[in-house]
Coordinates of C-alpha atoms in Angstrom, one line a residue:
Chain A
M1 CA 24.2 -33.4 16.5
R2 CA 26.4 -31.9 13.8
R3 CA 25.3 -34.6 11.3
I4 CA 21.7 -33.9 12.0
I5 CA 22.1 -30.1 11.5
D6 CA 24.1 -30.6 8.3
N7 CA 21.6 -33.2 6.9
D8 CA 20.8 -32.2 3.4
F9 CA 17.2 -33.4 3.4
L10 CA 16.4 -31.7 6.8
T11 CA 18.0 -28.4 5.6
L12 CA 16.0 -28.5 2.4
L13 CA 12.8 -29.1 4.3
V14 CA 13.5 -26.2 6.8
R15 CA 14.6 -23.9 3.9
I16 CA 11.4 -24.4 2.1
G17 CA 9.2 -24.2 5.2
V18 CA 10.8 -21.1 6.5
G19 CA 10.9 -19.6 3.0
I20 CA 7.2 -20.1 2.5
I21 CA 6.4 -18.6 5.9
F22 CA 8.3 -15.4 5.0
V23 CA 6.7 -15.2 1.6
Y24 CA 3.2 -15.7 3.1
A25 CA 4.0 -13.1 5.8
S26 CA 5.0 -10.6 3.2
A27 CA 1.9 -10.8 1.1
Y28 CA -0.7 -8.6 2.9
K29 CA 2.0 -6.1 3.9
I30 CA 3.0 -5.6 0.3
V31 CA -0.6 -5.1 -0.7
E32 CA -1.6 -3.0 2.2
P33 CA 1.4 -1.0 3.4
G34 CA -0.8 1.5 5.2
S35 CA -2.3 -1.2 7.4
F36 CA 1.1 -2.6 8.1
A37 CA 2.4 0.9 9.0
K38 CA -0.4 1.1 11.5
S39 CA 0.5 -2.2 13.0
I40 CA 4.1 -1.0 13.5
W41 CA 2.8 2.2 15.1
Y42 CA 0.8 0.2 17.6
Y43 CA 4.1 -1.1 19.0
H44 CA 5.3 2.4 19.9
M45 CA 8.9 1.3 19.5
M46 CA 10.4 3.8 17.1
P47 CA 10.1 7.4 15.9
G48 CA 7.1 8.1 13.7
S49 CA 9.3 9.1 10.8
F50 CA 10.7 5.6 10.6
I51 CA 7.4 3.8 10.4
N52 CA 6.4 4.3 6.7
P53 CA 9.9 3.6 5.3
I54 CA 10.0 0.3 7.3
A55 CA 6.4 -0.5 6.2
L56 CA 7.4 -0.1 2.6
I57 CA 10.8 -2.0 2.7
L58 CA 10.4 -4.7 5.3
P59 CA 7.7 -6.7 3.4
W60 CA 9.8 -6.8 0.2
L61 CA 12.8 -7.9 2.3
E62 CA 10.7 -10.7 3.7
L63 CA 9.6 -11.8 0.3
L64 CA 13.1 -11.7 -1.2
V65 CA 14.5 -13.6 1.8
G66 CA 11.7 -16.2 1.5
L67 CA 12.3 -16.7 -2.2
A68 CA 16.1 -16.8 -1.7
L69 CA 15.7 -19.5 1.0
V70 CA 13.4 -21.7 -1.2
F71 CA 15.6 -21.4 -4.3
G72 CA 19.0 -21.2 -2.7
V73 CA 20.0 -17.9 -4.2
C74 CA 21.9 -15.3 -2.1
Y75 CA 21.5 -18.1 0.5
R76 CA 23.8 -17.0 3.3
G77 CA 22.6 -13.5 3.2
A78 CA 19.0 -14.6 3.3
V79 CA 19.7 -16.9 6.3
V80 CA 21.3 -14.0 8.2
W81 CA 18.4 -11.7 7.3
A82 CA 15.9 -14.4 8.4
N83 CA 17.6 -14.7 11.8
L84 CA 17.8 -10.9 12.2
M85 CA 14.2 -10.3 11.3
T86 CA 12.9 -13.2 13.5
V87 CA 14.9 -11.8 16.5
A88 CA 13.5 -8.3 15.8
F89 CA 9.9 -9.7 15.7
I90 CA 10.5 -11.6 19.0
L91 CA 11.9 -8.5 20.7
A92 CA 9.0 -6.3 19.4
L93 CA 6.4 -8.8 20.6
S94 CA 8.1 -9.3 23.9
S95 CA 8.3 -5.6 24.5
A96 CA 4.6 -5.1 23.6
I97 CA 3.6 -7.9 26.0
V98 CA 5.8 -6.6 28.8
R99 CA 4.4 -3.1 28.4
G100 CA 0.9 -4.4 28.4
I101 CA 0.0 -3.4 24.9
S102 CA -2.6 -5.9 23.8
I103 CA -2.0 -6.0 20.1
D104 CA -2.8 -8.2 17.2
C105 CA 0.7 -8.4 16.0
G106 CA 0.0 -7.6 12.3
C107 CA 2.4 -10.3 11.3
F108 CA 0.3 -12.0 8.7
K109 CA -2.8 -9.8 8.4
A110 CA -3.8 -6.3 9.0
A111 CA -4.1 -5.7 12.7
A112 CA -7.8 -4.8 12.6
A113 CA -8.6 -8.0 10.8
S114 CA -6.3 -10.2 12.7
S115 CA -7.2 -12.7 15.4
E116 CA -3.6 -13.7 16.3
S117 CA -2.6 -12.7 19.7
A118 CA 0.8 -11.4 20.6
W119 CA 1.4 -14.4 22.8
E120 CA 0.5 -16.9 20.1
T121 CA 2.7 -15.2 17.6
L122 CA 5.6 -14.9 20.1
W123 CA 5.5 -18.7 20.6
F124 CA 5.4 -19.2 16.8
D125 CA 8.4 -16.9 16.4
L126 CA 10.3 -18.7 19.1
V127 CA 9.8 -22.0 17.2
L128 CA 10.6 -20.3 14.0
I129 CA 14.0 -19.1 15.3
L130 CA 15.0 -22.6 16.1
F131 CA 14.6 -23.4 12.4
T132 CA 16.4 -20.2 11.2
I133 CA 19.3 -21.0 13.6
Q134 CA 19.4 -24.6 12.1
L135 CA 19.8 -23.0 8.7
F136 CA 22.5 -20.7 10.0
L137 CA 24.5 -23.5 11.5
S138 CA 23.9 -26.0 8.6
R139 CA 26.8 -26.5 6.2
S140 CA 24.5 -28.2 3.6
K141 CA 24.7 -26.8 0.1
A142 CA 22.5 -29.3 -1.6
W143 CA 19.7 -28.4 -4.0
M144 CA 20.5 -24.8 -4.4
L145 CA 20.1 -22.9 -7.7
A146 CA 23.3 -20.8 -7.1
R147 CA 26.6 -22.3 -6.0
H148 CA 27.8 -21.1 -2.5
Chain B
M1 CA 32.1 -13.7 5.1
K2 CA 32.6 -11.0 2.5
S3 CA 30.1 -12.8 0.2
T4 CA 27.6 -13.0 3.1
S5 CA 27.8 -9.3 3.8
S6 CA 27.5 -8.4 0.1
Q7 CA 24.4 -10.6 -0.1
L8 CA 22.9 -8.9 3.0
I9 CA 23.4 -5.5 1.4
C10 CA 22.2 -6.7 -2.0
L11 CA 18.9 -8.1 -0.6
L12 CA 18.3 -4.9 1.4
L13 CA 19.0 -2.7 -1.6
V14 CA 16.7 -4.7 -3.9
A15 CA 14.0 -4.6 -1.2
M16 CA 14.3 -0.8 -0.8
F17 CA 14.1 -0.4 -4.6
L18 CA 11.0 -2.6 -4.9
G19 CA 9.3 -1.0 -1.9
L20 CA 9.8 2.5 -3.3
V21 CA 8.7 1.5 -6.8
R22 CA 5.7 -0.3 -5.5
N23 CA 4.6 2.8 -3.7
L24 CA 4.5 4.6 -7.0
V25 CA 1.4 2.6 -7.8
P26 CA -1.5 4.7 -6.5
A27 CA -3.5 1.8 -5.1
N28 CA -2.8 1.6 -1.3
S29 CA 0.3 3.8 -1.6
I30 CA 1.4 5.7 1.5
E31 CA 3.5 8.8 2.2
Y32 CA 7.2 8.0 2.4
I33 CA 7.4 9.8 5.7
G34 CA 4.2 9.4 7.7
N35 CA 2.9 11.7 10.4
W36 CA 2.6 9.3 13.4
R37 CA 2.3 10.4 16.9
T38 CA 4.9 8.9 19.3
L39 CA 3.6 9.3 22.8
S40 CA 0.6 10.2 24.9
S41 CA 1.4 12.8 27.5
G42 CA -1.9 13.7 29.0
D43 CA -1.6 17.3 27.8
E44 CA -2.9 16.6 24.3
P45 CA -5.6 14.3 23.0
I46 CA -4.5 11.1 21.4
V47 CA -5.6 11.2 17.7
P48 CA -5.2 7.9 15.8
P49 CA -3.7 7.9 12.3
T50 CA -7.1 6.6 11.0
A51 CA -8.9 9.7 12.1
G52 CA -10.5 11.7 9.3
E53 CA -12.2 14.9 8.6
G54 CA -15.7 15.0 10.1
D55 CA -14.9 12.7 12.9
P56 CA -16.0 13.8 16.4
P57 CA -13.4 15.7 18.4
F58 CA -10.7 13.7 20.3
I59 CA -10.3 14.7 23.9
S60 CA -7.3 14.2 26.3
I61 CA -7.3 12.4 29.6
D62 CA -7.5 15.8 31.3
V63 CA -10.7 16.7 29.5
A64 CA -12.2 13.2 30.0
Q65 CA -11.5 13.4 33.7
M66 CA -13.0 16.9 34.0
E67 CA -16.1 15.8 32.1
H68 CA -16.4 12.8 34.3
S69 CA -16.1 14.8 37.5
L70 CA -18.7 17.3 36.2
G71 CA -21.1 14.3 35.6
E72 CA -22.8 15.9 32.6
A73 CA -21.4 13.7 29.9
V74 CA -22.3 10.1 29.3
F75 CA -19.3 7.7 29.0
I76 CA -19.7 4.9 26.5
D77 CA -17.4 1.8 26.5
A78 CA -17.1 0.3 23.0
R79 CA -15.2 -2.8 24.1
E80 CA -16.7 -6.2 24.4
G81 CA -18.8 -7.0 27.5
A82 CA -16.1 -9.1 29.2
E83 CA -13.6 -6.2 29.2
F84 CA -16.3 -3.8 30.3
E85 CA -17.0 -6.1 33.3
C86 CA -13.4 -6.4 34.2
G87 CA -12.9 -2.7 34.6
T88 CA -14.2 0.5 33.0
I89 CA -14.6 4.2 33.7
P90 CA -17.2 4.4 36.5
G91 CA -20.7 5.0 35.3
S92 CA -20.0 4.0 31.7
I93 CA -22.6 2.4 29.5
S94 CA -21.5 -0.7 27.5
I95 CA -22.1 -0.7 23.7
P96 CA -19.8 -3.3 22.4
F97 CA -19.1 -2.3 18.8
E98 CA -18.0 -5.7 17.6
Y99 CA -21.3 -7.3 18.9
L100 CA -23.8 -4.8 17.4
P101 CA -26.7 -6.5 15.6
D102 CA -26.6 -6.8 11.9
E103 CA -29.8 -4.8 11.5
N104 CA -31.5 -1.9 13.3
I105 CA -28.2 -0.8 14.9
D106 CA -29.6 2.6 15.5
L107 CA -32.5 1.2 17.5
Y108 CA -30.1 -1.0 19.5
V109 CA -27.9 2.0 20.3
D110 CA -30.9 4.2 21.2
S111 CA -32.1 1.4 23.5
A112 CA -28.7 0.9 25.1
L113 CA -28.7 4.6 25.9
G114 CA -32.1 4.5 27.4
G115 CA -33.6 6.8 24.8
M116 CA -31.6 9.8 26.1
S117 CA -31.5 12.9 24.0
K118 CA -29.3 12.8 20.9
D119 CA -27.7 16.2 21.7
R120 CA -26.4 15.0 25.1
D121 CA -22.6 15.1 25.5
M122 CA -21.2 11.6 25.0
I123 CA -17.7 10.4 25.4
I124 CA -16.8 7.2 23.6
F125 CA -13.7 5.1 24.5
C126 CA -12.3 1.6 24.2
S127 CA -9.0 0.0 25.4
G128 CA -6.4 2.4 24.3
E129 CA -4.3 3.5 21.3
E130 CA -4.4 0.2 19.6
C131 CA -8.2 0.0 19.6
D132 CA -10.3 1.6 16.9
L133 CA -13.7 0.5 18.3
S134 CA -14.5 3.9 19.8
L135 CA -13.8 5.6 16.5
H136 CA -16.0 3.2 14.6
L137 CA -18.9 3.4 17.1
A138 CA -18.6 7.2 17.1
R139 CA -18.9 7.3 13.3
N140 CA -22.0 5.1 13.4
M141 CA -23.6 7.2 16.1
Q142 CA -22.9 10.3 14.1
D143 CA -24.9 8.7 11.3
F144 CA -27.7 8.0 13.7
G145 CA -28.0 11.6 14.6
Y146 CA -26.0 12.0 17.8
T147 CA -24.6 15.4 17.7
N148 CA -22.3 16.0 20.7
L149 CA -19.9 13.1 20.6
M150 CA -16.3 13.1 21.7
I151 CA -13.7 10.3 21.5
F152 CA -11.4 9.6 24.4
F153 CA -8.8 7.6 22.4
G154 CA -6.5 7.1 25.4
G155 CA -9.3 4.8 26.6
A156 CA -9.5 2.6 29.7
R157 CA -5.7 2.0 29.8
E158 CA -4.8 5.7 29.9
W159 CA -7.5 6.2 32.5
E160 CA -6.0 3.5 34.7
N161 CA -2.5 4.6 34.1
F162 CA -3.4 8.0 35.6
D163 CA -4.5 6.1 38.7
L164 CA -8.1 7.2 38.2
E165 CA -10.9 5.1 39.7
I166 CA -11.9 2.0 37.8
E167 CA -15.3 0.3 38.2
R168 CA -14.9 -3.5 38.3
R169 CA -17.9 -5.7 38.1
T170 CA -16.0 -9.0 38.1
E171 CA -12.5 -10.0 39.2
C172 CA -10.3 -10.7 36.2
G173 CA -6.7 -11.8 35.8
E174 CA -4.1 -9.5 34.4

């Protein structure tokens, strides 16, 4: 098991795949922070004054983490952030589902234009976290721009 | 470990910097601290952040319930037909905003309302706080000349949460 997790080629594939997902997910949010703020508001999980700062900062964090994973720069920090953000997304979606809030999650598109359901995205995130955990556990340091 | 925590902080600081700088660009910028409602209490109407000047007034569950019991106002459900069938405010008329025809929308709405007077009190609603359909339908109806519109933004969910009667035409799963 350890050898599979540490496999250089597997780790590279997962790094690039997860990195691209984070970069892709950040795109609309960076362009339309207002729509993303509204998506966050729909979850009713935090005080209103926190919503806009998160809508402004989180997309850039996603972008930086995605790029850091792909290129292997600030790698360990990016892996930890990828895990933390994925856990946060899972908790938010689960909470919305439990409370019966039928939302488009706003994960990849503005909520109003999105067709993804909370359930579909929750399953997606549950698969995603398996990959981010693999990155967290892997000791592979191959094909990275910066030495770690 | 120290390296990981410094990378964590470094990534966050750069993201904060980029986010704040990006917001200096006027296109699609937002206020740094928004004015978002946190909870619906039943005392005050729920007003969505997308509401604008000139929109019809938003009413609370209390006003919606009072109007319903008076029986004067017409309730309009803006959700799709399947949701309307599953459970709606009793006596509501279905005008599913997402399925309006591409042309002659005004004639379609007039027909759905049976040609009733355009100055009649009308209360438009959809699912709840995450749903903008009632707002969009109300704006369209304003353009068509309806003058006494109200939006009950708490919608069918708030109505049901207050244990008010729901009219179900078909049995649907949760």
